[in-house]
JSON list of C-alpha atoms in Angstrom, two decimals:
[
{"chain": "C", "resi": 24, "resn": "UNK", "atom": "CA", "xyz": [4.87, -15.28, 7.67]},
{"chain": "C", "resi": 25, "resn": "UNK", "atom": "CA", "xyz": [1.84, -13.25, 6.52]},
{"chain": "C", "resi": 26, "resn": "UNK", "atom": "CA", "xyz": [-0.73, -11.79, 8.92]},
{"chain": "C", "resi": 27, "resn": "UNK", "atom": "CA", "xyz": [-2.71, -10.62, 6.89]},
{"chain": "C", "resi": 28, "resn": "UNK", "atom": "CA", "xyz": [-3.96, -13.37, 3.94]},
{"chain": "C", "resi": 29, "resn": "UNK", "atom": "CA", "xyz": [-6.37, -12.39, 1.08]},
{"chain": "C", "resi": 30, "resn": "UNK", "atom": "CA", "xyz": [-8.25, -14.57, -1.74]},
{"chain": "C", "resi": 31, "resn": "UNK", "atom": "CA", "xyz": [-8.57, -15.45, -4.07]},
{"chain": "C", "resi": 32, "resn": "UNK", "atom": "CA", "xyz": [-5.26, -14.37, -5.82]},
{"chain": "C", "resi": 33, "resn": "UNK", "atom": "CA", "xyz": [-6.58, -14.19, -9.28]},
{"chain": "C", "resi": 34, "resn": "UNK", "atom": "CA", "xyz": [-10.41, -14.29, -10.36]},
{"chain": "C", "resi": 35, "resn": "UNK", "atom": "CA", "xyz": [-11.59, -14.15, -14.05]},
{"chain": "C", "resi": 36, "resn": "UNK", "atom": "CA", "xyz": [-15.09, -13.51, -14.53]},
{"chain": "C", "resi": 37, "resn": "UNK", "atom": "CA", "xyz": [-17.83, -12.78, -16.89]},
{"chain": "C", "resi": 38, "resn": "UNK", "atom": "CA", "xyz": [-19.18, -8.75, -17.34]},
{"chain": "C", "resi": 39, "resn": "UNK", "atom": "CA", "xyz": [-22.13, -8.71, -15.16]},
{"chain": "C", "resi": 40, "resn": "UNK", "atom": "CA", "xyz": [-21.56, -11.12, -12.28]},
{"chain": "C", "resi": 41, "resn": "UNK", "atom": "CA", "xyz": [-20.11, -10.51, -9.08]},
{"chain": "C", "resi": 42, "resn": "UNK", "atom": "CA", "xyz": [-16.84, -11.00, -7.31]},
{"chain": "C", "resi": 43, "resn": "UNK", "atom": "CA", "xyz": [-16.27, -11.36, -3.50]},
{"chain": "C", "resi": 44, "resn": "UNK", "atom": "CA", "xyz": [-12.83, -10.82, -1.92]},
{"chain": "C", "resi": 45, "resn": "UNK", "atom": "CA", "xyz": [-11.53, -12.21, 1.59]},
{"chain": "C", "resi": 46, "resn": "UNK", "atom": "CA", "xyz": [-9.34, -10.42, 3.91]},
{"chain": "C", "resi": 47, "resn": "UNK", "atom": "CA", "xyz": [-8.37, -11.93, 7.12]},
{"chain": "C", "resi": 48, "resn": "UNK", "atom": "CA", "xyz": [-5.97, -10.85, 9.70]},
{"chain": "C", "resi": 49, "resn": "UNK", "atom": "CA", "xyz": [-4.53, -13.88, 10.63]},
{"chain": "C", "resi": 50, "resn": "UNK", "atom": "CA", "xyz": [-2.70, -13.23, 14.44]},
{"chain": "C", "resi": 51, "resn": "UNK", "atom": "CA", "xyz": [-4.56, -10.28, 15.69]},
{"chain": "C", "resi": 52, "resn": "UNK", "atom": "CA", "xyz": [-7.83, -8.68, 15.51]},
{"chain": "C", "resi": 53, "resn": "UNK", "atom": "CA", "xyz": [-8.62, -5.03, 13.11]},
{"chain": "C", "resi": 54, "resn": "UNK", "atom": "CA", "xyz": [-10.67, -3.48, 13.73]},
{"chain": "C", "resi": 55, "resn": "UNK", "atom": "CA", "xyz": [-10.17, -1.12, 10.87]},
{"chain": "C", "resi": 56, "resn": "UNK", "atom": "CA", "xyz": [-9.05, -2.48, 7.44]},
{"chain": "C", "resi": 57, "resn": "UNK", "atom": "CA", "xyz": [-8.66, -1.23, 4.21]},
{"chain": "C", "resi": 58, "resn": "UNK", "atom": "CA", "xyz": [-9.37, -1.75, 0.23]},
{"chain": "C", "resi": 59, "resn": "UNK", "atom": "CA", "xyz": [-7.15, -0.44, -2.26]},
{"chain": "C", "resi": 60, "resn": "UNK", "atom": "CA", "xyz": [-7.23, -0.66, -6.47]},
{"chain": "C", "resi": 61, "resn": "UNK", "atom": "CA", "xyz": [-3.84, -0.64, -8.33]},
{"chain": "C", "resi": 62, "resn": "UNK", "atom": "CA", "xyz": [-4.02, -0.46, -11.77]},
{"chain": "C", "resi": 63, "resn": "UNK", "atom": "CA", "xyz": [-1.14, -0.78, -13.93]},
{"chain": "C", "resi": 64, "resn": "UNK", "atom": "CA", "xyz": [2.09, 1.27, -13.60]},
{"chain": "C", "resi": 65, "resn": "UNK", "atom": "CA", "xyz": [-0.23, 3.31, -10.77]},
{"chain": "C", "resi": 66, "resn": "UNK", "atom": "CA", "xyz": [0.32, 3.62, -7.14]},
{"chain": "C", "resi": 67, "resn": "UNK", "atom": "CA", "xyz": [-2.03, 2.59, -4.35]},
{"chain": "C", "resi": 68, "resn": "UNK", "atom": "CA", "xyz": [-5.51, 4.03, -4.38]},
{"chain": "C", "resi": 69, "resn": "UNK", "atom": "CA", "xyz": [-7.74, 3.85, -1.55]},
{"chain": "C", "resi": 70, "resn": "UNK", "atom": "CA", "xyz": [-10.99, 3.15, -1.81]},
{"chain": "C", "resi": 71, "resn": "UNK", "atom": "CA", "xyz": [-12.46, 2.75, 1.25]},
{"chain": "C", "resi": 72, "resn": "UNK", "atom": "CA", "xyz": [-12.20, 2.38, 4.88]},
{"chain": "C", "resi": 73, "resn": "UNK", "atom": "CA", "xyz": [-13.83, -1.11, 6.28]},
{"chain": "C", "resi": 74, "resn": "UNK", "atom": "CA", "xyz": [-14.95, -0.73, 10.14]},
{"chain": "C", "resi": 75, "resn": "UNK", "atom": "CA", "xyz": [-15.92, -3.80, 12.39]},
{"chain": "C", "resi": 76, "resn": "UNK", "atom": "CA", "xyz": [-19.32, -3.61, 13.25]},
{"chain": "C", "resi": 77, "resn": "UNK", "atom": "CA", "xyz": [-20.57, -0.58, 11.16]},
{"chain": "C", "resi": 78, "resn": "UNK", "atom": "CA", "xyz": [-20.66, 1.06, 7.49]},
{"chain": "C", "resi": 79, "resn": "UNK", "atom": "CA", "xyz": [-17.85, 1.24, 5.88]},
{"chain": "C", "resi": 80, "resn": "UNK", "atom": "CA", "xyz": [-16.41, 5.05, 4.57]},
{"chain": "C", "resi": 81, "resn": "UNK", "atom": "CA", "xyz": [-15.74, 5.40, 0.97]},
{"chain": "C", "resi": 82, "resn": "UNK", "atom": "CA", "xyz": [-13.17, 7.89, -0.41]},
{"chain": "C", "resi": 83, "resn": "UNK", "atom": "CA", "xyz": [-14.61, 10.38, -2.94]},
{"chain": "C", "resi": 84, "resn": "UNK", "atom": "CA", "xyz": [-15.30, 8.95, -6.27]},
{"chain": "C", "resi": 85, "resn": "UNK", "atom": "CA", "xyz": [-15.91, 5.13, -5.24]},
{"chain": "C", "resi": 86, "resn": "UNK", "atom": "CA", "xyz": [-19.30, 4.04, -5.76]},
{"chain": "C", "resi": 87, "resn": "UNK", "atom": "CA", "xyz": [-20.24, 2.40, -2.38]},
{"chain": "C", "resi": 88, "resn": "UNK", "atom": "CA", "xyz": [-23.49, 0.20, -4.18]},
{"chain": "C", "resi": 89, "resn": "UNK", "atom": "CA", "xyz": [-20.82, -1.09, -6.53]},
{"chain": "C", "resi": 90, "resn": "UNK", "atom": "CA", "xyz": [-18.42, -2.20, -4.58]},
{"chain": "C", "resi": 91, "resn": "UNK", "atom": "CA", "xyz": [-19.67, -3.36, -1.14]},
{"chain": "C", "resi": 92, "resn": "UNK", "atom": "CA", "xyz": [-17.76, -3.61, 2.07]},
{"chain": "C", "resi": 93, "resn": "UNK", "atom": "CA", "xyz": [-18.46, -6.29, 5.13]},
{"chain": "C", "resi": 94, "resn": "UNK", "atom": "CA", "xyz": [-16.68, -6.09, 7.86]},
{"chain": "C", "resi": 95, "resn": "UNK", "atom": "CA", "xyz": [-18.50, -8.99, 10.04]},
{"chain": "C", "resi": 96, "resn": "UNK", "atom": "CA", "xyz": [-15.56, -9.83, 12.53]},
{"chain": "C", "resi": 97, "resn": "UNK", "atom": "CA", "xyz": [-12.48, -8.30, 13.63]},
{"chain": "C", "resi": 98, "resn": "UNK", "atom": "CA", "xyz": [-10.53, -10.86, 11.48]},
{"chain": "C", "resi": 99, "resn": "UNK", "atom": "CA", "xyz": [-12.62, -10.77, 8.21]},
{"chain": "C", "resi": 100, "resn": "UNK", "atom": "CA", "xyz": [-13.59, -7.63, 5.77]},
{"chain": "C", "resi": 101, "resn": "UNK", "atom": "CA", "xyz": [-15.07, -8.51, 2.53]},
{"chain": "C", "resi": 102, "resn": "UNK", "atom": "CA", "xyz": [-15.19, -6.06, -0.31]},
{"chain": "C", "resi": 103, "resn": "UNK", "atom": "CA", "xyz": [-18.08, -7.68, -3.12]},
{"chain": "C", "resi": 104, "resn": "UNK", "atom": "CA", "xyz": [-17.68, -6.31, -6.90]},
{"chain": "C", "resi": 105, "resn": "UNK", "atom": "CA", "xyz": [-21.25, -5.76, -8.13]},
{"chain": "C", "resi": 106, "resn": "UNK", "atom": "CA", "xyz": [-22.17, -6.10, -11.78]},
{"chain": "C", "resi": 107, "resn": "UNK", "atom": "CA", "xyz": [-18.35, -6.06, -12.63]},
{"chain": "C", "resi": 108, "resn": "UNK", "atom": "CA", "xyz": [-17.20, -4.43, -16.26]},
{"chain": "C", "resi": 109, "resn": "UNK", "atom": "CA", "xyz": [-13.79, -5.00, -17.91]},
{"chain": "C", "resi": 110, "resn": "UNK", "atom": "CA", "xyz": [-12.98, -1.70, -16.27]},
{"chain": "C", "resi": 111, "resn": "UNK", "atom": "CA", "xyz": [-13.00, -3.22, -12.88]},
{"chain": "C", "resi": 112, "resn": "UNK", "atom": "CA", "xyz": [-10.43, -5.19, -13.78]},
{"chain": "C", "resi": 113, "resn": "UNK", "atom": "CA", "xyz": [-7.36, -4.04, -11.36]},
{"chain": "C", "resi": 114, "resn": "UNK", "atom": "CA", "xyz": [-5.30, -5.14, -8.27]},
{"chain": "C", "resi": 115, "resn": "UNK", "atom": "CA", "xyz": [-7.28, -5.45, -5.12]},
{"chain": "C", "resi": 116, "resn": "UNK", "atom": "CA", "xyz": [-5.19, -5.18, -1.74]},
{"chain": "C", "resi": 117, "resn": "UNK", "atom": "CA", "xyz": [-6.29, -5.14, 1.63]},
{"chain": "C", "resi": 118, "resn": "UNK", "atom": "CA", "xyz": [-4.47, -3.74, 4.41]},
{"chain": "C", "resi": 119, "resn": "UNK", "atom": "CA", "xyz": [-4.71, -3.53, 8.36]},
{"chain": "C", "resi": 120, "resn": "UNK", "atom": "CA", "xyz": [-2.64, -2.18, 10.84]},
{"chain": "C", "resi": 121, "resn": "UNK", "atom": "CA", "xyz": [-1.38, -4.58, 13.60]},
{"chain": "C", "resi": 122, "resn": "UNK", "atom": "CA", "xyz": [-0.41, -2.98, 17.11]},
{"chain": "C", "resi": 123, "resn": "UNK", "atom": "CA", "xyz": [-2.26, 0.39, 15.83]},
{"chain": "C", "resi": 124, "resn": "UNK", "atom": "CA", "xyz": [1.82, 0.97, 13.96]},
{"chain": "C", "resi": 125, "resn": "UNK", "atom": "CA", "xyz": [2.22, -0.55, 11.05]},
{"chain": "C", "resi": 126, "resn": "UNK", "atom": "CA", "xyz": [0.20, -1.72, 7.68]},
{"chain": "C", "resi": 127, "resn": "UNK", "atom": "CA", "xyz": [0.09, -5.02, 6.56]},
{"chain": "C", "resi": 128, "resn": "UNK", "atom": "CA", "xyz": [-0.89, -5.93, 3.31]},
{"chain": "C", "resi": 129, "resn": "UNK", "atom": "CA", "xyz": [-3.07, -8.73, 1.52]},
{"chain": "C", "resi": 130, "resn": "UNK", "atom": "CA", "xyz": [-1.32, -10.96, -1.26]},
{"chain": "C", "resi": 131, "resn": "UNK", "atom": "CA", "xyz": [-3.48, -9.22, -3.52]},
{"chain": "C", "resi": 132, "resn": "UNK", "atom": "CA", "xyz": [-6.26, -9.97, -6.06]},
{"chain": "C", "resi": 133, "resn": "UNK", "atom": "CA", "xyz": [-5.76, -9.71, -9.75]},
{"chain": "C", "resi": 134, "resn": "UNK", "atom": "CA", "xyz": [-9.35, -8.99, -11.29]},
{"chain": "C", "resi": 135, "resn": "UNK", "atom": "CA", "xyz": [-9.84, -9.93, -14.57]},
{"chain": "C", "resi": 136, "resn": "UNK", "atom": "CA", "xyz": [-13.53, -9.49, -16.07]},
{"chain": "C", "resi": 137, "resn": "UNK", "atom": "CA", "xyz": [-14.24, -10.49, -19.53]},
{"chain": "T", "resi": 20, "resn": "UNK", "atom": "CA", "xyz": [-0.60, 19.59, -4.74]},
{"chain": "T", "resi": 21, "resn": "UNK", "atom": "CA", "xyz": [-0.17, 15.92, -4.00]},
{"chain": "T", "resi": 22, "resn": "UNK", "atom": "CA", "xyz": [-0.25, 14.64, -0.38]},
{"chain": "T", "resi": 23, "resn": "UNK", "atom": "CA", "xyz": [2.68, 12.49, -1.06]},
{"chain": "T", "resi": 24, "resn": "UNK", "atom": "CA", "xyz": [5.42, 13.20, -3.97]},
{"chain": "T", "resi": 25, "resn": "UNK", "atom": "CA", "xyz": [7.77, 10.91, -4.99]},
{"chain": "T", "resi": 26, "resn": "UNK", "atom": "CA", "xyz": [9.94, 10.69, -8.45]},
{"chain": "T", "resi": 27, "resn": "UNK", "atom": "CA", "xyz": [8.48, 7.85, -10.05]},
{"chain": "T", "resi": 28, "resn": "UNK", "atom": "CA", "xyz": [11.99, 7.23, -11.88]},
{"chain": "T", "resi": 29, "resn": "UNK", "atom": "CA", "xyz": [12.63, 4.72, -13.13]},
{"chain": "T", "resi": 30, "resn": "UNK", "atom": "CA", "xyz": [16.62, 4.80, -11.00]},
{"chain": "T", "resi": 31, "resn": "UNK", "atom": "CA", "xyz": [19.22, 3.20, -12.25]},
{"chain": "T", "resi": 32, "resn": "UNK", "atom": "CA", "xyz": [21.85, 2.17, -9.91]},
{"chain": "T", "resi": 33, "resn": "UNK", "atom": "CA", "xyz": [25.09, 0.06, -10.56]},
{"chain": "T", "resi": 34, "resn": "UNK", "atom": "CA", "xyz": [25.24, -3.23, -8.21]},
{"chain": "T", "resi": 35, "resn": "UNK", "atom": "CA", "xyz": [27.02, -2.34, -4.94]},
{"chain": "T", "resi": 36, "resn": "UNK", "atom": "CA", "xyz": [26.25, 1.61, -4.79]},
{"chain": "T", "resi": 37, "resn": "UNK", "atom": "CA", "xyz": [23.70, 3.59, -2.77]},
{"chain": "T", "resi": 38, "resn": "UNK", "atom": "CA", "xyz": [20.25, 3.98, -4.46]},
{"chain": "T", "resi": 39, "resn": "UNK", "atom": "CA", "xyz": [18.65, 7.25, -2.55]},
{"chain": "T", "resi": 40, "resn": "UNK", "atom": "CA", "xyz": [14.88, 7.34, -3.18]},
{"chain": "T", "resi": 41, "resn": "UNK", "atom": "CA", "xyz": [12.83, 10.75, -1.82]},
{"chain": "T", "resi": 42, "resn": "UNK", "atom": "CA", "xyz": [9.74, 11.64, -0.85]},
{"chain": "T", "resi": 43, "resn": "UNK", "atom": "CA", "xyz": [8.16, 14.65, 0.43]},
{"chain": "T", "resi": 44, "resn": "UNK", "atom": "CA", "xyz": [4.55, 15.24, 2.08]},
{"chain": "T", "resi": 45, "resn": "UNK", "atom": "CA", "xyz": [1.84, 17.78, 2.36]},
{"chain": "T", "resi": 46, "resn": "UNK", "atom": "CA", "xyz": [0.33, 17.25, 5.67]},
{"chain": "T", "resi": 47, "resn": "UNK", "atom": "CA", "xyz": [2.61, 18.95, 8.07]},
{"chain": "T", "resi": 48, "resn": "UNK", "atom": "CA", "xyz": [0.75, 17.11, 11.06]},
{"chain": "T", "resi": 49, "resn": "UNK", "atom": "CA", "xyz": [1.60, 13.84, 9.71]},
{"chain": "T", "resi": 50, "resn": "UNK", "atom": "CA", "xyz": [3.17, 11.19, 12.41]},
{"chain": "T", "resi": 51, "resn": "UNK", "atom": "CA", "xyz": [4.16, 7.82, 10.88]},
{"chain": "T", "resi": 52, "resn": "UNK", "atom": "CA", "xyz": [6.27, 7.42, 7.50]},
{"chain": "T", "resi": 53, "resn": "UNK", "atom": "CA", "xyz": [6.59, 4.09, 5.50]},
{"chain": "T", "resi": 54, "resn": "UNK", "atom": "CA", "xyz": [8.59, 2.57, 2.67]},
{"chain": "T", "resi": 55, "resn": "UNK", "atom": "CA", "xyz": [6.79, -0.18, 1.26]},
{"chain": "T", "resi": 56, "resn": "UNK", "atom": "CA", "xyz": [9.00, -2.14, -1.61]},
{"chain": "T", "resi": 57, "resn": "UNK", "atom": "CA", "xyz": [6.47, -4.03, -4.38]},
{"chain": "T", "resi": 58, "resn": "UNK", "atom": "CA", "xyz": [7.52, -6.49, -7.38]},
{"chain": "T", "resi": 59, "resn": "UNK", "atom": "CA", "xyz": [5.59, -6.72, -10.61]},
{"chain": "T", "resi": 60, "resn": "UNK", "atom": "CA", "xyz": [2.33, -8.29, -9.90]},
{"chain": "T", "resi": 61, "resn": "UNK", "atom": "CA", "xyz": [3.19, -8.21, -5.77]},
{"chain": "T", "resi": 62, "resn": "UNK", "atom": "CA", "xyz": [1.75, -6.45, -2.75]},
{"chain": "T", "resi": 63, "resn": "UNK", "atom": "CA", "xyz": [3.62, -4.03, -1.10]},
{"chain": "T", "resi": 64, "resn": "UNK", "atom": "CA", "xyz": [6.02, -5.74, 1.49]},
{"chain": "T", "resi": 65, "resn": "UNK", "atom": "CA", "xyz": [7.01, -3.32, 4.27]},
{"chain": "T", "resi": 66, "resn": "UNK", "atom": "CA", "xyz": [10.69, -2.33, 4.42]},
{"chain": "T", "resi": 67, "resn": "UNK", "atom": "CA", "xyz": [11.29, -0.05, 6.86]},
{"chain": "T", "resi": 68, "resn": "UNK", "atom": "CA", "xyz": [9.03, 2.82, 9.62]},
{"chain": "T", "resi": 69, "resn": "UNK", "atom": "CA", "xyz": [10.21, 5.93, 11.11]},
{"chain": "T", "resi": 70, "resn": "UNK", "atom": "CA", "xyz": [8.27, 8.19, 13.42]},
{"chain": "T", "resi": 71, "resn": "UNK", "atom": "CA", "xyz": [10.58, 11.20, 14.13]},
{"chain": "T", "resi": 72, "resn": "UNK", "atom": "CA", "xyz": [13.40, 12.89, 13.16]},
{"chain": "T", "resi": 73, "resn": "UNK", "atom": "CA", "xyz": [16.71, 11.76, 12.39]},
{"chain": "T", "resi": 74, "resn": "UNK", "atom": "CA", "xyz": [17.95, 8.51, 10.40]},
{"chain": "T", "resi": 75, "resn": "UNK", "atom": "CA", "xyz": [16.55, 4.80, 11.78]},
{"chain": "T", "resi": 76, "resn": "UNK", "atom": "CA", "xyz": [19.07, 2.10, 10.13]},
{"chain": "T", "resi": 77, "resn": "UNK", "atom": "CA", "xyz": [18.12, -1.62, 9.70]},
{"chain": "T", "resi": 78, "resn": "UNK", "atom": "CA", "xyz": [21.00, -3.47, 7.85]},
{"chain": "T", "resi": 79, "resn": "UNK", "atom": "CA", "xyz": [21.24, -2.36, 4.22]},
{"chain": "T", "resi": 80, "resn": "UNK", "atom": "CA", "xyz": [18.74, 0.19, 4.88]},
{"chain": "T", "resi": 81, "resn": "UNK", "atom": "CA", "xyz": [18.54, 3.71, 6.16]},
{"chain": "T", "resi": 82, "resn": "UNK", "atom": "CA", "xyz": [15.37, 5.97, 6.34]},
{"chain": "T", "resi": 83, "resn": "UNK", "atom": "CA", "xyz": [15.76, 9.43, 7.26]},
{"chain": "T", "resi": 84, "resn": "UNK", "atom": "CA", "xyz": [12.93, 11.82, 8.16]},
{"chain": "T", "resi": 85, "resn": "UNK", "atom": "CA", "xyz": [12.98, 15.72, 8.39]},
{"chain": "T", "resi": 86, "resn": "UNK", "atom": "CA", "xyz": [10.05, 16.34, 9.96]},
{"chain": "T", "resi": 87, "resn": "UNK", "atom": "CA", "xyz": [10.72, 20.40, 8.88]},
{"chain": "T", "resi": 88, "resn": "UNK", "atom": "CA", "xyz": [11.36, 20.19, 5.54]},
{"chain": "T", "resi": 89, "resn": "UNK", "atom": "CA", "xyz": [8.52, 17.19, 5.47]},
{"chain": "T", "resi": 90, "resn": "UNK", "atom": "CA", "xyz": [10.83, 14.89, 3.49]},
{"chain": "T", "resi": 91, "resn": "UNK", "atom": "CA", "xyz": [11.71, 11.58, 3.89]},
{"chain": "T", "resi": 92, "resn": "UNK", "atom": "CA", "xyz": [14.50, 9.38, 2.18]},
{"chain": "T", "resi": 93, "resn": "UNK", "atom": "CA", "xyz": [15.35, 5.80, 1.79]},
{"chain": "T", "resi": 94, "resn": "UNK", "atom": "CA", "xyz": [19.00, 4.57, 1.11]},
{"chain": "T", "resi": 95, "resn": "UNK", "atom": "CA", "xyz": [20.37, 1.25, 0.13]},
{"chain": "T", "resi": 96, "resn": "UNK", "atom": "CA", "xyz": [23.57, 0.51, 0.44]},
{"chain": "T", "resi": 97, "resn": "UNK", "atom": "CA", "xyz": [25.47, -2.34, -1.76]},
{"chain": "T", "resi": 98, "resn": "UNK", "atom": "CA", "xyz": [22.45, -2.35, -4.00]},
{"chain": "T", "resi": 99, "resn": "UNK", "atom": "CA", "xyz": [21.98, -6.03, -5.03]},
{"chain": "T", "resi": 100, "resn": "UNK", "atom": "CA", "xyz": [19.90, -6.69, -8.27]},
{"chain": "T", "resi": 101, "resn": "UNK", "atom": "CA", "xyz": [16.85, -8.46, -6.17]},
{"chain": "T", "resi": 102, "resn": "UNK", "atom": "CA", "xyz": [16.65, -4.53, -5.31]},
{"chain": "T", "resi": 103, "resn": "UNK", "atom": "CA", "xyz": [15.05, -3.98, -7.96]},
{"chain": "T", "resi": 104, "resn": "UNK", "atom": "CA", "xyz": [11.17, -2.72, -7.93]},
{"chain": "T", "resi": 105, "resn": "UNK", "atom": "CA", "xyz": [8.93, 0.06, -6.95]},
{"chain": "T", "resi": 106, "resn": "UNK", "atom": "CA", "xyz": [9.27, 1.66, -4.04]},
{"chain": "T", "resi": 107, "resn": "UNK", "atom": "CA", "xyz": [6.84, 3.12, -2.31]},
{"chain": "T", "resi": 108, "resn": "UNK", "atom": "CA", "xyz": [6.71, 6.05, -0.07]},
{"chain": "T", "resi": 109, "resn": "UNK", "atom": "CA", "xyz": [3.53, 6.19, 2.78]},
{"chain": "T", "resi": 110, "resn": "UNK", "atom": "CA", "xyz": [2.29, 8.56, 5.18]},
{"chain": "T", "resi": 111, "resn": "UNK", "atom": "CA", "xyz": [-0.80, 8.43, 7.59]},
{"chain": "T", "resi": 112, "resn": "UNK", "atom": "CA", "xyz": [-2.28, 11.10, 7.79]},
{"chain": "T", "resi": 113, "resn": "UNK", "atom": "CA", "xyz": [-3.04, 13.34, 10.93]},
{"chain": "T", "resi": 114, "resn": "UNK", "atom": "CA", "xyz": [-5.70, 11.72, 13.53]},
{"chain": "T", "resi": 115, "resn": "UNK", "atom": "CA", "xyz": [-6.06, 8.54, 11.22]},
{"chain": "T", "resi": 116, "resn": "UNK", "atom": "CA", "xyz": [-4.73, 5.30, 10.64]},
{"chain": "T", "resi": 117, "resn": "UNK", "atom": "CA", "xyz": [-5.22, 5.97, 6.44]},
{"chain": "T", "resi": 118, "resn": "UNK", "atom": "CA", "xyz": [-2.19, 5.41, 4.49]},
{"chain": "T", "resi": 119, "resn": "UNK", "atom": "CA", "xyz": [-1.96, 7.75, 1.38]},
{"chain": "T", "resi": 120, "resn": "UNK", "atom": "CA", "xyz": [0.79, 6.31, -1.11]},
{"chain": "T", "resi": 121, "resn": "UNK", "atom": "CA", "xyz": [3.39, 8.00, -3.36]},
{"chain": "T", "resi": 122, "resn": "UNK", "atom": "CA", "xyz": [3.14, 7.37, -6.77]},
{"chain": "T", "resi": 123, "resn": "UNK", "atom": "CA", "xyz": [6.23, 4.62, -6.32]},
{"chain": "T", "resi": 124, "resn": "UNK", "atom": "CA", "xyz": [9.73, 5.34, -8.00]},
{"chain": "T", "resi": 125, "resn": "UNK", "atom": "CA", "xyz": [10.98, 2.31, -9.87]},
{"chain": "T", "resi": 126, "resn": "UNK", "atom": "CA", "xyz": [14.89, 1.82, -8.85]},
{"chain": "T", "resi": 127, "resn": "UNK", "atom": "CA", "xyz": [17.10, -0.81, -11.49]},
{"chain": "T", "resi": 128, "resn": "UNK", "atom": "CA", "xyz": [19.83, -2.21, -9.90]},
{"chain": "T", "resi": 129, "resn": "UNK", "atom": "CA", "xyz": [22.11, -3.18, -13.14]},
{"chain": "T", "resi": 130, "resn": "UNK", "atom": "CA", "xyz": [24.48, -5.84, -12.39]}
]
């Protein structure tokens, strides 16, 4: 089964508002997870790194006041799409490693913003 | 240079061959190597680790690592049509648990 679950799945929403996305390890505790962006026919980017407890690191290029990263408990991260445009639309996917090993990943979140 | 290079294909393989997928890497301190396999509209789904050299089997599939020539190689043997999708090569990188992907090669099984 999964261990790690995201949601929502899909989201559709108006230019302007804001979207928040869940990631929760389900049968252990991460410290550590992390937020990628697929767009179509592309690999995996990484966009930032989401740490229990304290700020989260953003790889070069990702604007850290758009797209804000909680990380309140070792079983939940949050990543919150500010003021979303139709160019934030994308694939969101979490990830954490269970057992320091191996990467889990999210279902996924198909963002649509119209 | 890319950290991680992979052919993004697309593969086509006939139903019951081998379909060989490579990958190479940058980062010559690099520890732990992935192949992820994603469908259309999926996450990836984790298929198989290896950590050092040599080939790690797990029924239909075979990953092989050479830590030297910093490659690494998937095989599937008796391809089956559900097969099909992108595969995904992943590396952490030295001293972190960060993940850097491949750009995915898309492998067709054709029945």
């Amino acid at each position: 089964g999964a261990v790690v679950s995201q949601h929502p799945s899909r989201v559709i929403c108006k230019s302007g508002t804001s979207v928040k996305i869940e990631c929760r390890s389900l049968d252990f505790q991460a410290t550590t997870m992390f937020w990628y962006r697929q767009f179509p026919k592309q690999s995996l980017m990484l966009m930032a790194t989401s740490n229990e407890g304290s700020k989260a690191t953003y790889e070069q290029g990702v604007e850290k006041d758009k797209f804000l990263i909680n990380h309140a408990s070792l079983t939940l991260s949050t990543l919150t799409v500010t003021s979303a445009h139709p160019e934030d639309s994308s694939f969101y996917i979490c990830s954490a490693f269970r057992q320091g090993a191996e990467a889990f990943f999210g279902q996924g979140t198909r963002l649509t913003v119209v | 240079q890319k950290e991680v290079e992979q052919n993004s294909g697309p593969l086509s393989v006939p139903e019951g061959a081998i379909a060989s997928l490579n990958c190479t890497y940058s980062d010559r301190g690099s520890q732990s190597f992935f192949w992820y396999r994603q469908y259309s509209g999926k996450s990836p789904e984790l298929i198989m680790s290896i950590y050092s050299n040599g080939d790690k089997e797990d029924g239909r599939f075979t990953a092989q690592l050479n830590k030297a020539s910093q490659y690494v190689s998937l095989l599937i043997r008796d391809s089956q049509p559900s097969d099909s999708a992108t595969y995904l090569c992943a590396v952490t990188i030295q001293g972190a648990q960060k993940l850097v992907f491949g750009q995915g090669t898309r492998l067709t099984i054709n029945p």
